[in-house]
Coordinates of C-alpha atoms in Angstrom, one line a residue:
X1 CA 0.0 0.0 0.0
X2 CA 1.5 3.4 -0.9
X3 CA 2.5 5.5 2.0
X4 CA 0.0 8.3 1.1
X5 CA -3.0 5.9 1.0
X6 CA -5.0 6.3 4.2
X7 CA -5.8 3.1 6.1
X8 CA -9.3 2.4 7.5
X9 CA -9.6 3.5 11.1
X10 CA -10.6 0.9 13.7
X11 CA -14.0 2.5 13.8
X12 CA -14.4 2.1 10.0
X13 CA -13.2 -1.5 10.2
X14 CA -15.7 -2.3 12.9
X15 CA -18.5 -1.1 10.6
X16 CA -17.1 -2.6 7.4
X17 CA -15.8 -6.0 8.4
X18 CA -19.2 -7.6 9.4
X19 CA -20.8 -6.2 6.2
X20 CA -17.9 -7.5 3.9
X21 CA -18.0 -10.9 5.6
X22 CA -21.8 -11.1 5.1
X23 CA -21.6 -10.2 1.4
X24 CA -18.8 -12.7 0.9
X25 CA -20.9 -15.5 2.4
X26 CA -23.8 -14.3 0.3
X27 CA -21.7 -14.6 -2.9
X28 CA -20.5 -18.0 -1.8
X29 CA -24.2 -19.1 -1.3
X30 CA -25.1 -17.8 -4.7
X31 CA -22.2 -19.3 -6.7
X32 CA -21.4 -22.5 -4.8
X33 CA -21.3 -25.4 -7.4
X34 CA -24.3 -27.7 -7.1
X35 CA -22.1 -30.8 -7.5
X36 CA -20.4 -30.3 -4.2
X37 CA -23.3 -31.9 -2.4
X38 CA -23.7 -29.0 0.0
X39 CA -27.1 -27.4 0.7
X40 CA -26.1 -23.7 0.2
X41 CA -29.2 -22.6 2.0
X42 CA -27.6 -23.5 5.3
X43 CA -24.8 -21.0 4.6
X44 CA -27.3 -18.3 5.6
X45 CA -27.2 -19.9 9.1
X46 CA -23.4 -19.4 9.0
X47 CA -23.9 -15.8 7.9
X48 CA -26.2 -15.2 10.9
X49 CA -23.9 -16.7 13.4
X50 CA -20.6 -15.4 12.1
X51 CA -21.8 -11.8 11.5
X52 CA -23.6 -11.8 14.8
X53 CA -20.4 -12.9 16.4
X54 CA -18.4 -10.1 14.7
X55 CA -21.0 -7.5 15.8
X56 CA -20.6 -8.8 19.4
X57 CA -16.8 -8.6 19.1
X58 CA -16.8 -5.0 17.9
X59 CA -19.8 -3.9 20.0
X60 CA -17.8 -1.7 22.4
X61 CA -16.7 0.3 19.3
X62 CA -20.3 1.2 18.3
X63 CA -20.7 4.4 20.4
X64 CA -24.0 5.3 18.7
X65 CA -25.5 2.0 20.0
X66 CA -24.7 2.5 23.7
X67 CA -27.6 2.7 26.1
X68 CA -27.4 6.4 26.4
X69 CA -28.2 6.8 22.7
X70 CA -31.5 4.8 22.8
X71 CA -34.4 6.7 21.3
X72 CA -37.2 8.0 23.5
X73 CA -40.8 6.7 23.2
X74 CA -41.7 9.2 20.5
X75 CA -38.7 8.4 18.3
X76 CA -39.3 4.7 18.8
X77 CA -42.9 5.1 17.7
X78 CA -41.8 7.0 14.5
X79 CA -39.2 4.3 13.8
X80 CA -41.9 1.6 14.0
X81 CA -44.3 3.6 11.8
X82 CA -41.5 4.1 9.2
X83 CA -40.6 0.4 9.3
X84 CA -44.3 -0.6 8.7
X85 CA -44.7 1.9 5.9
X86 CA -41.5 0.7 4.1
X87 CA -42.7 -2.9 4.4
X88 CA -46.1 -2.0 2.9
X89 CA -44.4 -0.2 0.0
X90 CA -41.7 -2.8 -0.5
X91 CA -44.1 -5.6 -1.3
X92 CA -45.8 -3.5 -4.0
X93 CA -42.6 -2.5 -5.9
X94 CA -41.8 -5.8 -7.6
X95 CA -42.7 -5.1 -11.2
X96 CA -40.1 -6.4 -13.7
X97 CA -38.9 -2.9 -14.5
X98 CA -38.3 -2.3 -10.8
X99 CA -35.7 -5.1 -10.6
X100 CA -32.0 -5.2 -11.2
X101 CA -31.7 -8.6 -12.7
X102 CA -32.4 -11.5 -10.5
X103 CA -31.1 -12.6 -7.1
X104 CA -28.0 -14.8 -7.3
X105 CA -28.7 -16.4 -3.9
X106 CA -32.3 -17.5 -3.9
X107 CA -33.7 -18.8 -0.7
X108 CA -36.6 -21.3 -0.8
X109 CA -36.8 -23.2 2.5
X110 CA -38.8 -26.1 1.3
X111 CA -37.9 -29.8 1.1
X112 CA -38.3 -32.0 -1.9
X113 CA -42.0 -32.6 -1.0
X114 CA -42.7 -28.9 -0.9
X115 CA -42.9 -28.7 2.9
X116 CA -41.4 -25.9 5.0
X117 CA -38.0 -26.6 6.6
X118 CA -38.7 -24.7 9.8
X119 CA -35.1 -24.6 11.2
X120 CA -34.0 -22.9 8.0
X121 CA -37.0 -20.5 8.2
X122 CA -36.2 -19.6 11.8
X123 CA -32.5 -18.9 11.0
X124 CA -33.5 -16.8 8.0
X125 CA -36.0 -14.8 10.0
X126 CA -33.7 -14.3 12.9
X127 CA -30.9 -13.1 10.6
X128 CA -33.1 -10.8 8.7
X129 CA -34.9 -9.2 11.6
X130 CA -32.1 -9.1 14.3
X131 CA -28.6 -9.3 12.7
X132 CA -29.0 -7.6 9.3
X133 CA -30.6 -4.4 10.5
X134 CA -27.7 -3.7 12.9
X135 CA -25.0 -4.7 10.4
X136 CA -26.5 -2.7 7.5
X137 CA -27.3 0.4 9.5
X138 CA -23.8 0.5 10.9
X139 CA -22.3 0.2 7.4
X140 CA -24.7 2.1 5.2
X141 CA -25.8 4.9 7.5
X142 CA -23.3 5.2 10.4
X143 CA -20.2 4.7 8.3
X144 CA -20.8 5.3 4.5
X145 CA -23.3 8.2 4.7
X146 CA -21.2 10.1 7.3
X147 CA -18.0 9.2 5.5
X148 CA -19.3 10.7 2.3
X149 CA -20.0 13.8 4.3
X150 CA -16.4 13.8 5.7
X151 CA -13.8 11.1 5.9
X152 CA -13.5 11.7 9.6
X153 CA -17.0 10.2 9.9
X154 CA -16.8 9.6 13.6
X155 CA -16.9 13.4 14.2
X156 CA -19.9 13.9 11.9
X157 CA -23.2 14.6 13.7
X158 CA -25.8 12.7 11.6
X159 CA -28.1 15.6 11.9
X160 CA -25.7 17.7 9.9
X161 CA -25.3 15.3 7.0
X162 CA -26.1 16.9 3.7
X163 CA -28.6 15.6 1.1
X164 CA -25.7 14.8 -1.2
X165 CA -24.4 12.2 1.3
X166 CA -27.9 10.9 1.9
X167 CA -28.5 10.5 -1.9
X168 CA -25.1 8.9 -2.7
X169 CA -25.2 6.4 0.2
X170 CA -28.7 5.5 -0.8
X171 CA -27.6 5.0 -4.4
X172 CA -24.9 2.5 -3.4
X173 CA -27.4 0.9 -1.0
X174 CA -29.7 0.4 -3.9
X175 CA -27.1 -1.4 -6.0
X176 CA -26.9 -4.1 -3.4
X177 CA -30.6 -5.0 -3.8
X178 CA -32.5 -6.6 -6.6
X179 CA -35.6 -4.5 -6.1
X180 CA -34.0 -1.1 -6.8
X181 CA -37.0 1.1 -6.4
X182 CA -38.0 -0.5 -3.2
X183 CA -34.4 -0.1 -2.0
X184 CA -34.5 3.6 -2.8
X185 CA -37.6 4.1 -0.7
X186 CA -36.1 2.1 2.2
X187 CA -32.7 3.6 2.0
X188 CA -34.0 7.2 2.0
X189 CA -36.5 6.4 4.8
X190 CA -33.8 4.9 7.1
X191 CA -31.3 7.6 6.2
X192 CA -33.7 10.5 6.8
X193 CA -34.9 9.0 10.1
X194 CA -31.3 8.8 11.3
X195 CA -30.6 12.3 10.1
X196 CA -33.8 13.7 11.8
X197 CA -33.4 12.0 15.1
X198 CA -29.6 11.8 15.3
X199 CA -29.9 8.3 16.7
X200 CA -28.9 5.2 14.8
X201 CA -31.2 3.0 16.8
X202 CA -34.2 4.6 15.1
X203 CA -32.9 3.4 11.7
X204 CA -32.1 0.0 13.2
X205 CA -35.6 -0.4 14.7
X206 CA -37.3 0.7 11.5
X207 CA -35.1 -1.7 9.4
X208 CA -35.8 -4.5 11.9
X209 CA -39.6 -3.9 11.7
X210 CA -39.5 -3.9 7.9
X211 CA -37.5 -7.1 7.7
X212 CA -39.5 -8.8 10.4
X213 CA -42.8 -8.0 8.8
X214 CA -41.5 -9.0 5.4
X215 CA -40.3 -12.3 6.7
X216 CA -43.7 -13.1 8.3
X217 CA -45.5 -12.1 5.1
X218 CA -43.1 -14.2 3.0
X219 CA -43.8 -17.3 5.2
X220 CA -47.5 -16.8 5.2
X221 CA -47.8 -16.1 1.4
X222 CA -45.0 -18.4 0.1
X223 CA -43.6 -15.5 -1.9
X224 CA -40.1 -16.7 -1.4
X225 CA -38.7 -14.5 -4.2
X226 CA -38.8 -11.6 -1.7
X227 CA -36.2 -13.5 0.4

């Protein structure tokens, strides 16, 4: 590495490493050769455990998630409302023109007889509703959005983040999702909630509500393509 190339700070690494590991395991699940005899769906369980472990390892470095930064009742209520609204919109934005190709790592937790594999479903729901919201909000909003505003992102008050940083971080967030229009809505909603309240927990709660409701809806309707 050239001497003038800045290294990622410990705070940046704490927010990037869990996300990079999650994406690497997602790619492995999508491109694992079928002839290896490994059920790639169980890799999601590994994603949940490994990334959850990394979040726990780095937890002391997430100052915005300490108890003192928990939202008050009003902010929590708004976070729940935003999460519900994003879910309601997300499931409507699945027309072909609203999609960026197709998912490389499809997840259909059914056995050969078409019956649900409940351990797989439980792992998927736990990962989506508990691990992913924390991991993604730490990366997309706490790190990337504030880093775009200023490389010394730790010193950036989220309430001072400009609309350019909100828009650019949401654009990159969108590229990581198949349903691009739904991702724009979700990314903007979570970013603006964080910016308005100054508390990352509100974005995490909203994201968790969206993912939790989406998971329950997918299980009830069998619309596995949303997973």
